[in-house]
Amino acid sequence: MSIIAIYPGTFDPITNGHLDLIARAAKLFEKVIVAVAVNAGKAPLFSLQERVHLAGEAVSAYENVKVIGFDNLLVDCARQHGASVILRGLRAVSDFEYEFQMAGMNRNLAPELETIFLTPPEKYTFISSSVIKAIAELNGDISSFVPDCVFQQLFQKFKTR
Amino acid sequence: MSIIAIYPGTFDPITNGHLDLIARAAKLFEKVIVAVAVNAGKAPLFSLQERVHLAGEAVSAYENVKVIGFDNLLVDCARQHGASVILRGLRAVSDFEYEFQMAGMNRNLAPELETIFLTPPEKYTFISSSVIKAIAELNGDISSFVPDCVFQQLFQKFKTR
Amino acid sequence: MSIIAIYPGTFDPITNGHLDLIARAAKLFEKVIVAVAVNAGKAPLFSLQERVHLAGEAVSAYENVKVIGFDNLLVDCARQHGASVILRGLRAVSDFEYEFQMAGMNRNLAPELETIFLTPPEKYTFISSSVIKAIAELNGDISSFVPDCVFQQLFQKFKTR
Amino acid sequence: MSIIAIYPGTFDPITNGHLDLIARAAKLFEKVIVAVAVNAGKAPLFSLQERVHLAGEAVSAYENVKVIGFDNLLVDCARQHGASVILRGLRAVSDFEYEFQMAGMNRNLAPELETIFLTPPEKYTFISSSVIKAIAELNGDISSFVPDCVFQQLFQKFKTR
Amino acid sequence: MSIIAIYPGTFDPITNGHLDLIARAAKLFEKVIVAVAVNAGKAPLFSLQERVHLAGEAVSAYENVKVIGFDNLLVDCARQHGASVILRGLRAVSDFEYEFQMAGMNRNLAPELETIFLTPPEKYTFISSSVIKAIAELNGDISSFVPDCVFQQLFQKFKTR
Amino acid sequence: MSIIAIYPGTFDPITNGHLDLIARAAKLFEKVIVAVAVNAGKAPLFSLQERVHLAGEAVSAYENVKVIGFDNLLVDCARQHGASVILRGLRAVSDFEYEFQMAGMNRNLAPELETIFLTPPEKYTFISSSVIKAIAELNGDISSFVPDCVFQQLFQKFKTR
């Protein structure tokens, strides 16, 4: 079967936890689209352009993975790209509740789209973009949680602020 | 891609919630194996043979779905059948915790196997085999929760006890 | 309005947590029916007759509360007694999940019945019939968790075993 | 018994999930007061006046339901209106935890007030005011989640921004 | 053994729930350091100086408890003060998830530091700094939830705004 | 300070997750007592004598750790051994709820005893005695989850059944 899967998120910035999920998804689906949401309301640290660029660099080794930015409804974006699967990661119970509601809403808006959940290996359960930013801002060592390109950029970002 | 997915469970008996998940999985994967666990310790209402038979009847319309019984370790059973995906349904937070631990354990035992979670439509969130059996035993109407073949057998089972 | 509320449970045995909920419900509804389920499968410590008797003694001060035993489906029992409200207590998240599924199932079986949840005062959040029995069996002091009549009976029960 | 129930919230805006709860509460209590909180700190999309107006229009068919705005402590507002019951909806585990803490706090502040929880039918479990606003902002179809009057106003609100 | 424990938080302001935990920790460890985080991003009601002062006044009776402010990474702050234990309170499931992730992250950053959790007595489970501020702002009576010095200051704070 | 901590459980059998917690507790407290509960009602796989023996062998390297069996109330056992701290591990949200209730009950029965929670490193979050037994019974490889002495005994146990 030739299934296209879309993996939406803010990716502010992309972490090793995201990359682990992408690597596993790339083995299961014909094509994986990493879809970076504008999320203007949340005032991201990196601009959409920066986030798409960093994610693109981080996944460059995967032939069937591509990164896009989007500013419309996820289900509309998925349809535009021919995706029939929405991918999401589940780390914790609180993730689950939120994801469960979003999956319900998306099924209502687009019944043909299936939401599929993956769980991270244990070593990634405590990694999130927001925790990583908080640690980086206080000069903590985050080198083992993010890809190299992100590490450099985070360092720059907080030095110049 | 040609992925074989295995959907393990006790299926005592198979419900419309299980069937909904199977129908959706059959669209995503080349082949779906419904794997009925012996689960002798739990003293199931239906024998393994009966459970495999009922599940087989219920999924007979799907060409790429097949039902098996198994009494060994899930990861061993998956390997024997060439499956690279374990399918599980998530209805509630408590499901999530248990499933999360099992996914972690299975990843440890067989790192090449990926566990994937689907969530049911809202109307199936309160259905479980055990609740259905409890209601059937008290003559409640369960006709909308199980396939026809199961409905007949449950009726028989409780009448003859 | 003249609403009859039914409060189902195993009540093996009735505790001060149950009694607190009953006292509050008695102020809100015309009549409160404490419905003791047979629950033969769970092998209760007290017989149905004993549990009905203990509950009856414990609520004797409330004019609009009555205790019954039942062995059929809860929604059927509620209908027989003209109840339009099912009362349940919520102490913890795990309670919530189970209760939420049961409320969904009961709504499906009897849409005219409304399930209503109350929460206990903090001092009762850790009391449950099973914990109390476990402590009583090891000679722990449970006198502040159960009504007097239950205290006597529990003492007897474990002494004579 | 003649119980007045108060149903507090931000109602920014009122949804079909809220209306379902109100309809059920209107059958159980003599009078239901929908109490719209100012919630200035949360920067609501609709002004208090707009939210009260929309809620009022949406519940106009119920004779024993009335809508008010309030900017004081909930327990004070409840007392002013002679309410002895606080009504709350529970959709998810995370709701439960928050509601449980608020119920505990309100019981401490006003022991005579009882908090009562209702759960929505499954089809409303994934609806919340904030998700609906997020979808409407991206031109998603929310017509089945809100009453007509709200649908019009949301459309206007996002068009004129 | 001579263990120094650090108890980090925003303490905006310190509550009787915090003080209860501190009192119990002071009996278990040689020294307890209450570490008030700057938390500039959260826009606290009280300045760091005010929060340190209020906490200091509230714990003045404990000889082995001391209050500090900090604006660096918690694990760095702990090392500077020779602490080998991080103390945290757990009131609810949602606390647990967040704390669990932070404990995992801190163990990764500083494996020699142990995170230890205490739970409050039931009467403190619904108290949090944010709920107390919300009630105080609406003139609710919070005198039983905070120490005297905090009560005065909160009153002042909201009167002069 | 010279605190004695008691770590109660069924330990059927002791796992590497338990041992990790014991190793960390041994650094924090003067003495750690591993207290193996009879738990006759749960029909353990290993007898109390076997469980005490296996745990004793597994902790033999720690000078300040000792293993005992007990068949009375935990708070009574703690008092007999002069313990002022009860140690418990928290792996998951469902653990938390149960532990929270037990901590509340034990505080009520023995206010001078403090319950303290530790969390395991990520790699141990999915290990539990019951999962390990289930895998061993089906010939799965559990050598990395339990100490050597337990591995041998589990193998024997299931071979001879």
Tab-separated table of N, CA and C in Angstrom, chain F residues 76-145:
chain	number	residue	atom	x	y	z
F	76	ASP	N	2.217	-0.873	61.760
F	76	ASP	CA	2.676	-1.577	62.966
F	76	ASP	C	4.080	-2.130	62.761
F	77	CYS	N	4.310	-2.711	61.587
F	77	CYS	CA	5.631	-3.253	61.258
F	77	CYS	C	6.683	-2.131	61.279
F	78	ALA	N	6.336	-0.982	60.708
F	78	ALA	CA	7.272	0.150	60.677
F	78	ALA	C	7.641	0.580	62.093
F	79	ARG	N	6.613	0.659	62.958
F	79	ARG	CA	6.870	1.052	64.347
F	79	ARG	C	7.768	0.056	65.064
F	80	GLN	N	7.505	-1.228	64.854
F	80	GLN	CA	8.324	-2.263	65.501
F	80	GLN	C	9.797	-2.115	65.167
F	81	HIS	N	10.080	-1.651	63.952
F	81	HIS	CA	11.474	-1.551	63.504
F	81	HIS	C	12.020	-0.135	63.610
F	82	GLY	N	11.270	0.752	64.245
F	82	GLY	CA	11.764	2.106	64.459
F	82	GLY	C	11.864	2.951	63.199
F	83	ALA	N	11.131	2.548	62.155
F	83	ALA	CA	11.180	3.324	60.914
F	83	ALA	C	10.323	4.577	61.036
F	84	SER	N	10.781	5.669	60.465
F	84	SER	CA	9.940	6.871	60.428
F	84	SER	C	9.623	7.285	59.001
F	85	VAL	N	10.123	6.525	58.034
F	85	VAL	CA	9.850	6.813	56.624
F	85	VAL	C	9.383	5.544	55.927
F	86	ILE	N	8.289	5.664	55.149
F	86	ILE	CA	7.862	4.590	54.253
F	86	ILE	C	8.303	4.970	52.844
F	87	LEU	N	9.010	4.085	52.170
F	87	LEU	CA	9.497	4.356	50.815
F	87	LEU	C	8.599	3.685	49.793
F	88	ARG	N	8.287	4.385	48.724
F	88	ARG	CA	7.514	3.764	47.652
F	88	ARG	C	8.025	4.249	46.304
F	89	GLY	N	7.936	3.406	45.296
F	89	GLY	CA	8.315	3.796	43.946
F	89	GLY	C	7.084	4.197	43.146
F	90	LEU	N	7.239	5.173	42.266
F	90	LEU	CA	6.135	5.617	41.407
F	90	LEU	C	6.572	5.471	39.967
F	91	ARG	N	5.897	4.624	39.211
F	91	ARG	CA	6.250	4.495	37.802
F	91	ARG	C	5.248	5.162	36.894
F	92	ALA	N	3.972	5.157	37.311
F	92	ALA	CA	2.931	5.570	36.378
F	92	ALA	C	1.822	6.273	37.142
F	93	VAL	N	0.947	6.916	36.388
F	93	VAL	CA	-0.149	7.655	36.995
F	93	VAL	C	-1.017	6.741	37.845
F	94	SER	N	-1.264	5.523	37.372
F	94	SER	CA	-2.131	4.629	38.137
F	94	SER	C	-1.455	4.221	39.446
F	95	ASP	N	-0.130	4.020	39.418
F	95	ASP	CA	0.594	3.844	40.676
F	95	ASP	C	0.272	4.999	41.616
F	96	PHE	N	0.369	6.203	41.076
F	96	PHE	CA	0.246	7.398	41.901
F	96	PHE	C	-1.066	7.421	42.676
F	97	GLU	N	-2.147	7.130	41.972
F	97	GLU	CA	-3.464	7.195	42.616
F	97	GLU	C	-3.567	6.220	43.786
F	98	TYR	N	-3.129	4.994	43.538
F	98	TYR	CA	-3.195	3.982	44.579
F	98	TYR	C	-2.293	4.365	45.754
F	99	GLU	N	-1.082	4.791	45.412
F	99	GLU	CA	-0.113	5.147	46.449
F	99	GLU	C	-0.589	6.351	47.258
F	100	PHE	N	-1.228	7.269	46.565
F	100	PHE	CA	-1.746	8.469	47.210
F	100	PHE	C	-2.801	8.086	48.263
F	101	GLN	N	-3.681	7.171	47.904
F	101	GLN	CA	-4.697	6.717	48.851
F	101	GLN	C	-4.056	5.972	50.025
F	102	MET	N	-3.088	5.103	49.733
F	102	MET	CA	-2.444	4.362	50.814
F	102	MET	C	-1.679	5.316	51.729
F	103	ALA	N	-1.000	6.318	51.133
F	103	ALA	CA	-0.272	7.284	51.954
F	103	ALA	C	-1.241	8.031	52.871
F	104	GLY	N	-2.411	8.360	52.326
F	104	GLY	CA	-3.418	9.054	53.125
F	104	GLY	C	-3.904	8.173	54.273
F	105	MET	N	-4.167	6.916	53.962
F	105	MET	CA	-4.629	5.991	54.991
F	105	MET	C	-3.552	5.782	56.057
F	106	ASN	N	-2.307	5.568	55.634
F	106	ASN	CA	-1.238	5.347	56.601
F	106	ASN	C	-0.983	6.583	57.465
F	107	ARG	N	-1.110	7.751	56.884
F	107	ARG	CA	-0.950	8.976	57.682
F	107	ARG	C	-2.043	9.051	58.739
F	108	ASN	N	-3.238	8.593	58.371
F	108	ASN	CA	-4.333	8.597	59.318
F	108	ASN	C	-4.077	7.600	60.450
F	109	LEU	N	-3.542	6.439	60.110
F	109	LEU	CA	-3.286	5.394	61.103
F	109	LEU	C	-2.049	5.696	61.950
F	110	ALA	N	-1.057	6.400	61.349
F	110	ALA	CA	0.203	6.653	62.064
F	110	ALA	C	0.787	7.978	61.591
F	111	PRO	N	0.300	9.082	62.170
F	111	PRO	CA	0.677	10.413	61.676
F	111	PRO	C	2.174	10.692	61.740
F	112	GLU	N	2.914	9.969	62.567
F	112	GLU	CA	4.339	10.254	62.703
F	112	GLU	C	5.164	9.642	61.581
F	113	LEU	N	4.544	8.774	60.767
F	113	LEU	CA	5.256	8.134	59.658
F	113	LEU	C	5.116	8.971	58.389
F	114	GLU	N	6.231	9.203	57.705
F	114	GLU	CA	6.194	9.981	56.473
F	114	GLU	C	6.350	9.048	55.271
F	115	THR	N	5.461	9.162	54.276
F	115	THR	CA	5.640	8.374	53.054
F	115	THR	C	6.397	9.202	52.026
F	116	ILE	N	7.427	8.614	51.451
F	116	ILE	CA	8.301	9.301	50.496
F	116	ILE	C	8.337	8.510	49.197
F	117	PHE	N	8.233	9.231	48.069
F	117	PHE	CA	8.193	8.553	46.772
F	117	PHE	C	9.442	8.839	45.957
F	118	LEU	N	9.933	7.790	45.309
F	118	LEU	CA	11.031	7.936	44.353
F	118	LEU	C	10.516	7.474	42.985
F	119	THR	N	11.093	8.010	41.919
F	119	THR	CA	10.725	7.528	40.580
F	119	THR	C	11.924	6.812	39.963
F	120	PRO	N	11.652	5.796	39.145
F	120	PRO	CA	12.744	5.016	38.554
F	120	PRO	C	13.346	5.748	37.355
F	121	PRO	N	14.591	5.406	36.995
F	121	PRO	CA	15.106	5.880	35.703
F	121	PRO	C	14.191	5.364	34.595
F	122	GLU	N	14.206	6.019	33.461
F	122	GLU	CA	13.273	5.670	32.373
F	122	GLU	C	13.343	4.199	32.004
F	123	LYS	N	14.539	3.648	32.012
F	123	LYS	CA	14.659	2.263	31.525
F	123	LYS	C	13.935	1.261	32.413
F	124	TYR	N	13.540	1.669	33.620
F	124	TYR	CA	12.816	0.746	34.484
F	124	TYR	C	11.315	1.032	34.547
F	125	THR	N	10.834	2.024	33.800
F	125	THR	CA	9.416	2.385	33.945
F	125	THR	C	8.464	1.280	33.512
F	126	PHE	N	8.898	0.378	32.630
F	126	PHE	CA	7.953	-0.642	32.160
F	126	PHE	C	8.154	-1.995	32.841
F	127	ILE	N	9.031	-2.051	33.825
F	127	ILE	CA	9.278	-3.312	34.524
F	127	ILE	C	8.364	-3.457	35.734
F	128	SER	N	7.683	-4.584	35.837
F	128	SER	CA	6.958	-4.900	37.065
F	128	SER	C	7.054	-6.403	37.281
F	129	SER	N	6.935	-6.820	38.529
F	129	SER	CA	7.035	-8.248	38.823
F	129	SER	C	6.044	-9.056	38.003
F	130	SER	N	4.824	-8.545	37.850
F	130	SER	CA	3.814	-9.349	37.164
F	130	SER	C	4.111	-9.477	35.674
F	131	VAL	N	4.565	-8.395	35.042
F	131	VAL	CA	4.909	-8.491	33.619
F	131	VAL	C	6.078	-9.459	33.428
F	132	ILE	N	7.061	-9.381	34.308
F	132	ILE	CA	8.224	-10.265	34.194
F	132	ILE	C	7.824	-11.733	34.334
F	133	LYS	N	6.926	-12.021	35.277
F	133	LYS	CA	6.473	-13.411	35.424
F	133	LYS	C	5.739	-13.883	34.164
F	134	ALA	N	4.896	-13.002	33.610
F	134	ALA	CA	4.145	-13.385	32.415
F	134	ALA	C	5.086	-13.702	31.259
F	135	ILE	N	6.162	-12.922	31.121
F	135	ILE	CA	7.105	-13.150	30.026
F	135	ILE	C	7.924	-14.413	30.275
F	136	ALA	N	8.361	-14.577	31.513
F	136	ALA	CA	9.166	-15.766	31.832
F	136	ALA	C	8.367	-17.043	31.583
F	137	GLU	N	7.084	-17.011	31.910
F	137	GLU	CA	6.243	-18.194	31.721
F	137	GLU	C	6.177	-18.609	30.252
F	138	LEU	N	6.282	-17.608	29.355
F	138	LEU	CA	6.248	-17.889	27.914
F	138	LEU	C	7.652	-17.956	27.314
F	139	ASN	N	8.644	-18.190	28.183
F	139	ASN	CA	10.033	-18.362	27.737
F	139	ASN	C	10.666	-17.116	27.135
F	140	GLY	N	10.149	-15.935	27.472
F	140	GLY	CA	10.781	-14.708	27.001
F	140	GLY	C	12.053	-14.435	27.789
F	141	ASP	N	12.932	-13.642	27.236
F	141	ASP	CA	14.220	-13.379	27.890
F	141	ASP	C	14.090	-12.228	28.889
F	142	ILE	N	14.156	-12.539	30.159
F	142	ILE	CA	13.996	-11.531	31.205
F	142	ILE	C	15.307	-11.267	31.935
F	143	SER	N	16.420	-11.753	31.361
F	143	SER	CA	17.696	-11.678	32.086
F	143	SER	C	18.122	-10.245	32.403
F	144	SER	N	17.665	-9.274	31.630
F	144	SER	CA	18.112	-7.910	31.920
F	144	SER	C	17.184	-7.175	32.892
F	145	PHE	N	16.148	-7.844	33.368
F	145	PHE	CA	15.170	-7.180	34.233
F	145	PHE	C	15.262	-7.607	35.695
